Amino acid sequence: MGKAAPQPDLFADGAQPPPLPEGVAWYRGRLSKAEQIGLLDDAVAILQAAPLFRPRMRNGTPLINKMTNCGALGWYSDEKGYRYIAQHPETGAPWPPIPSRLSALCDAIMDELGIAGYAPDACLVNAYGAEGRLNLHQDHDEVDFRWPIVSVSLGADALFVLGGYSRKDKVLPIRLCSGDVVVLYGKGRTLFHGVKKVFPGTSPVSHPALNGLARINFTLRRAR
Ligand code: MD6
Ligand code: FE
C-alpha cells in the first residue's frame, strides 16, 4: 500500500533528515503556528469533554502520562489489559469526535502518500508533563496493521526513538517538534518506538492547552 517513502524532501527548512526505515514518513514543520494553535484549541475542547485520565498496566501500575481520546473508539488500559473502548472510563460519556482540522490534515497526508480509504476511528491524545515519557512499544491493539498511524506533535520538543521489529533493536533518535507529523505505514507500521524525554520550555507556541502540560501528541488510528 502507498508510494515509496517521500524522504528526503519533507523538511521545510532545507535540512537533511536522517535516513528513515521503510514505512516511516516524518514531516518536520508540517503545521504553521496558526495551525498548531488551531489544534491546541481543539485539544482544549477534547480535554473538557473527555478529561485526562491515567491508564494502568495489567499489574496495576499507572502509566507515566495522562491521556484521553477522541473518535468513536479510545485506547484504554487497566487490570484487564490494553483495548479500545467506546466510552470514557470515568465519565461514561462517548468520546468527543475527531476534530475536522485533524481529519483534514490526515486526509491531505494520505493523499500525498497515495493511501486511499483511510478513515481513522480512534485518536489517542497523549499529555506529557515536564517529566513525561513513553516506554518503547509497538502499536498492536488495532485489528488491521495495513492502516497507518498518523502522529501530530504540539508543544515542547521531544526525543522520539524509532527502533526495529524487536525490542532489542538499536533505536534512531529523532527530535520531534511542535507541528511535526510522523506516519508509520506499511512495513513501518509495527516498528518499536517511544518517547525518551520531553524538553520543557521549548514550545514555540504558548496556549491554554499547555497550562500544566509540556507536550500534547495526537495519534490517529483505525482500531477496528
Ligand atoms: C508521541 N507517539 O509522540 C508518541 N505511535 O508522543 C507514538 O506512540 C506513535 O508517534 C504510533 C505512530 C506514531 C507515533
Ligand atoms: Fe505509538
CSV table of C-alpha atoms and ligand atoms in Angstrom, one decimal:
chain,number,residue,atom,x,y,z
A,1,MET,CA,0.0,0.0,0.0
A,2,GLY,CA,1.3,3.5,-0.8
A,3,LYS,CA,4.1,5.1,-2.7
A,4,ALA,CA,7.8,5.0,-1.9
A,5,ALA,CA,8.7,6.9,1.3
A,6,PRO,CA,8.7,10.6,0.4
A,7,GLN,CA,12.0,11.3,2.2
A,8,PRO,CA,14.2,13.3,1.9
A,9,ASP,CA,12.1,16.2,0.7
A,10,LEU,CA,10.0,16.7,3.7
A,11,PHE,CA,11.9,19.2,5.7
A,12,ALA,CA,10.6,22.7,5.3
A,13,ASP,CA,13.9,24.3,6.4
A,14,GLY,CA,16.1,22.5,3.8
A,15,ALA,CA,17.9,20.4,6.4
A,16,GLN,CA,18.8,16.8,5.6
A,17,PRO,CA,16.7,14.3,7.5
A,18,PRO,CA,18.4,11.1,8.7
A,19,PRO,CA,17.7,8.1,6.5
A,20,LEU,CA,14.5,6.5,7.9
A,21,PRO,CA,13.3,2.9,7.8
A,22,GLU,CA,10.8,2.0,5.1
A,23,GLY,CA,7.3,2.9,6.1
A,24,VAL,CA,8.2,5.9,8.2
A,25,ALA,CA,7.4,9.4,7.0
A,26,TRP,CA,8.5,12.4,9.0
A,27,TYR,CA,7.0,15.8,8.0
A,28,ARG,CA,9.1,18.3,10.0
A,29,GLY,CA,7.4,21.7,10.4
A,30,ARG,CA,4.3,20.5,8.6
A,31,LEU,CA,2.0,22.8,10.6
A,32,SER,CA,2.2,26.6,10.8
A,33,LYS,CA,1.9,28.3,14.2
A,34,ALA,CA,-1.6,29.2,13.4
A,35,GLU,CA,-2.4,25.6,12.6
A,36,GLN,CA,-0.7,24.4,15.8
A,37,ILE,CA,-2.9,26.9,17.7
A,38,GLY,CA,-6.0,25.6,16.0
A,39,LEU,CA,-5.2,22.1,17.0
A,40,LEU,CA,-4.4,23.2,20.6
A,41,ASP,CA,-7.9,24.9,20.6
A,42,ASP,CA,-9.3,21.5,19.6
A,43,ALA,CA,-7.3,19.9,22.4
A,44,VAL,CA,-8.9,22.2,25.0
A,45,ALA,CA,-12.4,21.2,23.8
A,46,ILE,CA,-11.4,17.5,23.8
A,47,LEU,CA,-10.0,17.7,27.4
A,48,GLN,CA,-13.1,19.5,28.5
A,49,ALA,CA,-15.4,16.8,27.1
A,50,ALA,CA,-13.1,13.9,28.0
A,51,PRO,CA,-10.9,14.7,31.0
A,52,LEU,CA,-7.4,13.3,31.1
A,53,PHE,CA,-7.0,10.0,33.0
A,54,ARG,CA,-4.1,7.7,33.7
A,55,PRO,CA,-4.4,4.2,32.4
A,56,ARG,CA,-2.9,1.3,34.3
A,57,MET,CA,-0.9,-1.7,33.2
A,58,ARG,CA,-2.2,-5.2,34.0
A,59,ASN,CA,-0.3,-5.2,37.2
A,60,GLY,CA,-2.0,-2.0,38.3
A,61,THR,CA,1.0,0.3,37.7
A,62,PRO,CA,-0.2,3.6,36.3
A,63,LEU,CA,1.3,4.8,33.0
A,64,ILE,CA,3.6,7.9,33.3
A,65,ASN,CA,1.5,10.1,31.0
A,66,LYS,CA,-2.1,11.1,31.3
A,67,MET,CA,-4.2,10.6,28.2
A,68,THR,CA,-7.6,10.9,26.7
A,69,ASN,CA,-9.2,10.1,23.3
A,70,CYS,CA,-11.4,11.4,20.6
A,71,GLY,CA,-13.2,9.4,17.9
A,72,ALA,CA,-15.6,6.5,18.0
A,73,LEU,CA,-13.1,4.5,20.0
A,74,GLY,CA,-10.5,5.3,22.5
A,75,TRP,CA,-7.4,3.4,23.7
A,76,TYR,CA,-7.6,2.3,27.3
A,77,SER,CA,-5.7,0.0,29.7
A,78,ASP,CA,-6.4,-1.3,33.2
A,79,GLU,CA,-6.0,-4.6,35.0
A,80,LYS,CA,-7.9,-6.3,32.2
A,81,GLY,CA,-5.3,-5.2,29.6
A,82,TYR,CA,-5.0,-2.9,26.6
A,83,ARG,CA,-8.0,-2.4,24.4
A,84,TYR,CA,-10.3,0.1,22.7
A,85,ILE,CA,-13.5,1.3,24.4
A,86,ALA,CA,-16.3,3.5,23.2
A,87,GLN,CA,-16.8,5.4,26.5
A,88,HIS,CA,-14.6,7.5,28.8
A,89,PRO,CA,-13.7,5.2,31.7
A,90,GLU,CA,-14.5,7.8,34.3
A,91,THR,CA,-17.4,9.8,33.0
A,92,GLY,CA,-19.0,7.0,30.9
A,93,ALA,CA,-19.6,9.5,28.1
A,94,PRO,CA,-18.8,8.7,24.4
A,95,TRP,CA,-15.5,10.2,23.3
A,96,PRO,CA,-15.8,13.6,21.5
A,97,PRO,CA,-15.4,13.4,17.7
A,98,ILE,CA,-12.1,13.7,16.0
A,99,PRO,CA,-11.7,17.5,15.2
A,100,SER,CA,-12.2,18.3,11.5
A,101,ARG,CA,-8.9,20.1,11.3
A,102,LEU,CA,-7.2,16.8,12.4
A,103,SER,CA,-9.1,14.7,9.9
A,104,ALA,CA,-8.3,17.2,7.1
A,105,LEU,CA,-4.6,17.0,7.9
A,106,CYS,CA,-4.7,13.2,7.9
A,107,ASP,CA,-6.6,13.2,4.6
A,108,ALA,CA,-4.0,15.5,3.0
A,109,ILE,CA,-1.1,13.4,4.1
A,110,MET,CA,-2.8,10.1,3.0
A,111,ASP,CA,-3.3,11.7,-0.4
A,112,GLU,CA,0.4,12.6,-0.6
A,113,LEU,CA,1.4,9.0,0.5
A,114,GLY,CA,-1.0,7.5,-2.1
A,115,ILE,CA,-3.0,5.7,0.6
A,116,ALA,CA,-6.7,5.6,-0.3
A,117,GLY,CA,-9.7,4.8,2.0
A,118,TYR,CA,-8.1,5.6,5.4
A,119,ALA,CA,-10.9,6.6,7.9
A,120,PRO,CA,-9.4,6.7,11.4
A,121,ASP,CA,-11.9,5.7,14.1
A,122,ALA,CA,-9.7,6.5,17.1
A,123,CYS,CA,-7.4,9.2,18.2
A,124,LEU,CA,-5.3,8.9,21.3
A,125,VAL,CA,-4.3,12.2,23.0
A,126,ASN,CA,-1.1,11.7,25.0
A,127,ALA,CA,-0.4,14.5,27.5
A,128,TYR,CA,3.2,14.9,28.7
A,129,GLY,CA,4.2,16.8,31.8
A,130,ALA,CA,7.8,18.0,32.2
A,131,GLU,CA,8.8,14.5,33.2
A,132,GLY,CA,6.6,12.8,30.7
A,133,ARG,CA,7.9,9.9,28.6
A,134,LEU,CA,6.5,6.8,26.8
A,135,ASN,CA,8.2,3.4,27.0
A,136,LEU,CA,9.3,1.7,23.9
A,137,HIS,CA,6.2,0.0,22.4
A,138,GLN,CA,4.6,-1.3,19.3
A,139,ASP,CA,1.0,-0.1,18.5
A,140,HIS,CA,-0.6,-3.5,18.1
A,141,ASP,CA,-4.1,-3.3,19.7
A,142,GLU,CA,-5.7,-2.4,16.3
A,143,VAL,CA,-7.3,-5.1,14.2
A,144,ASP,CA,-5.6,-4.4,10.8
A,145,PHE,CA,-2.0,-3.2,10.6
A,146,ARG,CA,-2.4,-2.3,7.0
A,147,TRP,CA,-3.9,1.0,8.1
A,148,PRO,CA,-1.3,3.7,9.1
A,149,ILE,CA,-0.9,5.6,12.3
A,150,VAL,CA,-0.6,9.4,12.0
A,151,SER,CA,1.1,11.3,14.8
A,152,VAL,CA,0.9,15.0,15.4
A,153,SER,CA,3.1,16.8,17.9
A,154,LEU,CA,2.3,20.0,19.7
A,155,GLY,CA,4.2,22.0,22.4
A,156,ALA,CA,7.6,21.2,23.7
A,157,ASP,CA,10.2,19.2,21.7
A,158,ALA,CA,10.5,15.5,22.4
A,159,LEU,CA,13.2,13.0,22.0
A,160,PHE,CA,11.4,10.3,19.9
A,161,VAL,CA,13.2,7.0,19.4
A,162,LEU,CA,12.5,4.7,16.5
A,163,GLY,CA,13.6,1.1,16.7
A,164,GLY,CA,13.1,-2.1,14.7
A,165,TYR,CA,10.8,-5.1,15.0
A,166,SER,CA,12.4,-6.4,18.1
A,167,ARG,CA,12.5,-4.5,21.4
A,168,LYS,CA,16.3,-5.1,21.5
A,169,ASP,CA,17.0,-3.4,18.1
A,170,LYS,CA,19.1,-0.3,18.0
A,171,VAL,CA,17.0,2.9,18.0
A,172,LEU,CA,17.3,6.0,15.9
A,173,PRO,CA,16.8,9.2,18.0
A,174,ILE,CA,14.7,11.9,16.4
A,175,ARG,CA,13.8,15.3,17.9
A,176,LEU,CA,10.1,15.9,17.3
A,177,CYS,CA,9.0,19.5,17.4
A,178,SER,CA,5.6,21.2,17.6
A,179,GLY,CA,4.0,21.0,14.2
A,180,ASP,CA,5.8,17.8,13.2
A,181,VAL,CA,3.8,14.9,11.7
A,182,VAL,CA,5.1,11.3,11.7
A,183,VAL,CA,3.4,8.4,9.8
A,184,LEU,CA,4.0,4.8,10.4
A,185,TYR,CA,2.7,2.8,7.5
A,186,GLY,CA,3.2,-0.4,5.5
A,187,LYS,CA,6.4,-2.0,6.8
A,188,GLY,CA,6.9,0.8,9.3
A,189,ARG,CA,3.6,0.2,11.0
A,190,THR,CA,4.8,-2.1,13.7
A,191,LEU,CA,8.2,-0.7,14.4
A,192,PHE,CA,9.1,-0.2,18.1
A,193,HIS,CA,9.1,3.4,19.2
A,194,GLY,CA,8.9,5.6,22.2
A,195,VAL,CA,9.5,9.0,23.8
A,196,LYS,CA,12.6,9.1,25.9
A,197,LYS,CA,12.0,12.6,27.2
A,198,VAL,CA,10.5,16.0,26.6
A,199,PHE,CA,12.3,19.3,26.7
A,200,PRO,CA,10.1,21.6,28.8
A,201,GLY,CA,10.2,25.3,27.9
A,202,THR,CA,10.9,24.6,24.2
A,203,SER,CA,7.4,25.1,22.8
A,204,PRO,CA,7.2,27.7,20.0
A,205,VAL,CA,3.6,28.4,20.9
A,206,SER,CA,2.0,29.2,24.3
A,207,HIS,CA,-1.5,28.2,24.6
A,208,PRO,CA,-4.0,27.4,27.5
A,209,ALA,CA,-4.0,23.7,26.4
A,210,LEU,CA,-0.4,23.6,27.6
A,211,ASN,CA,-1.1,25.0,31.0
A,212,GLY,CA,0.5,22.4,33.3
A,213,LEU,CA,1.5,20.3,30.3
A,214,ALA,CA,4.7,20.4,28.2
A,215,ARG,CA,3.6,18.5,25.2
A,216,ILE,CA,0.5,17.0,23.5
A,217,ASN,CA,0.6,14.3,20.9
A,218,PHE,CA,-2.3,13.1,18.8
A,219,THR,CA,-2.2,9.6,17.2
A,220,LEU,CA,-4.9,8.8,14.7
A,221,ARG,CA,-5.6,5.1,14.1
A,222,ARG,CA,-8.0,2.7,12.7
A,223,ALA,CA,-8.8,0.5,15.7
A,224,ARG,CA,-11.5,-1.8,14.1
B,1,MD6,C1,4.4,10.5,20.9
B,1,MD6,N1,3.9,8.6,19.6
B,1,MD6,O1,4.9,11.1,20.0
B,1,MD6,C2,4.0,9.1,20.9
B,1,MD6,N2,2.7,5.8,17.8
B,1,MD6,O2,4.0,11.1,22.0
B,1,MD6,C3,3.6,7.3,19.3
B,1,MD6,O3,3.5,6.5,20.2
B,1,MD6,C4,3.4,6.9,17.9
B,1,MD6,O4,4.4,8.8,17.0
B,1,MD6,C5,2.5,5.3,16.5
B,1,MD6,C6,2.8,6.0,15.4
B,1,MD6,C7,3.5,7.2,15.6
B,1,MD6,C8,3.8,7.7,16.9
B,2,FE,FE,2.9,4.5,19.5
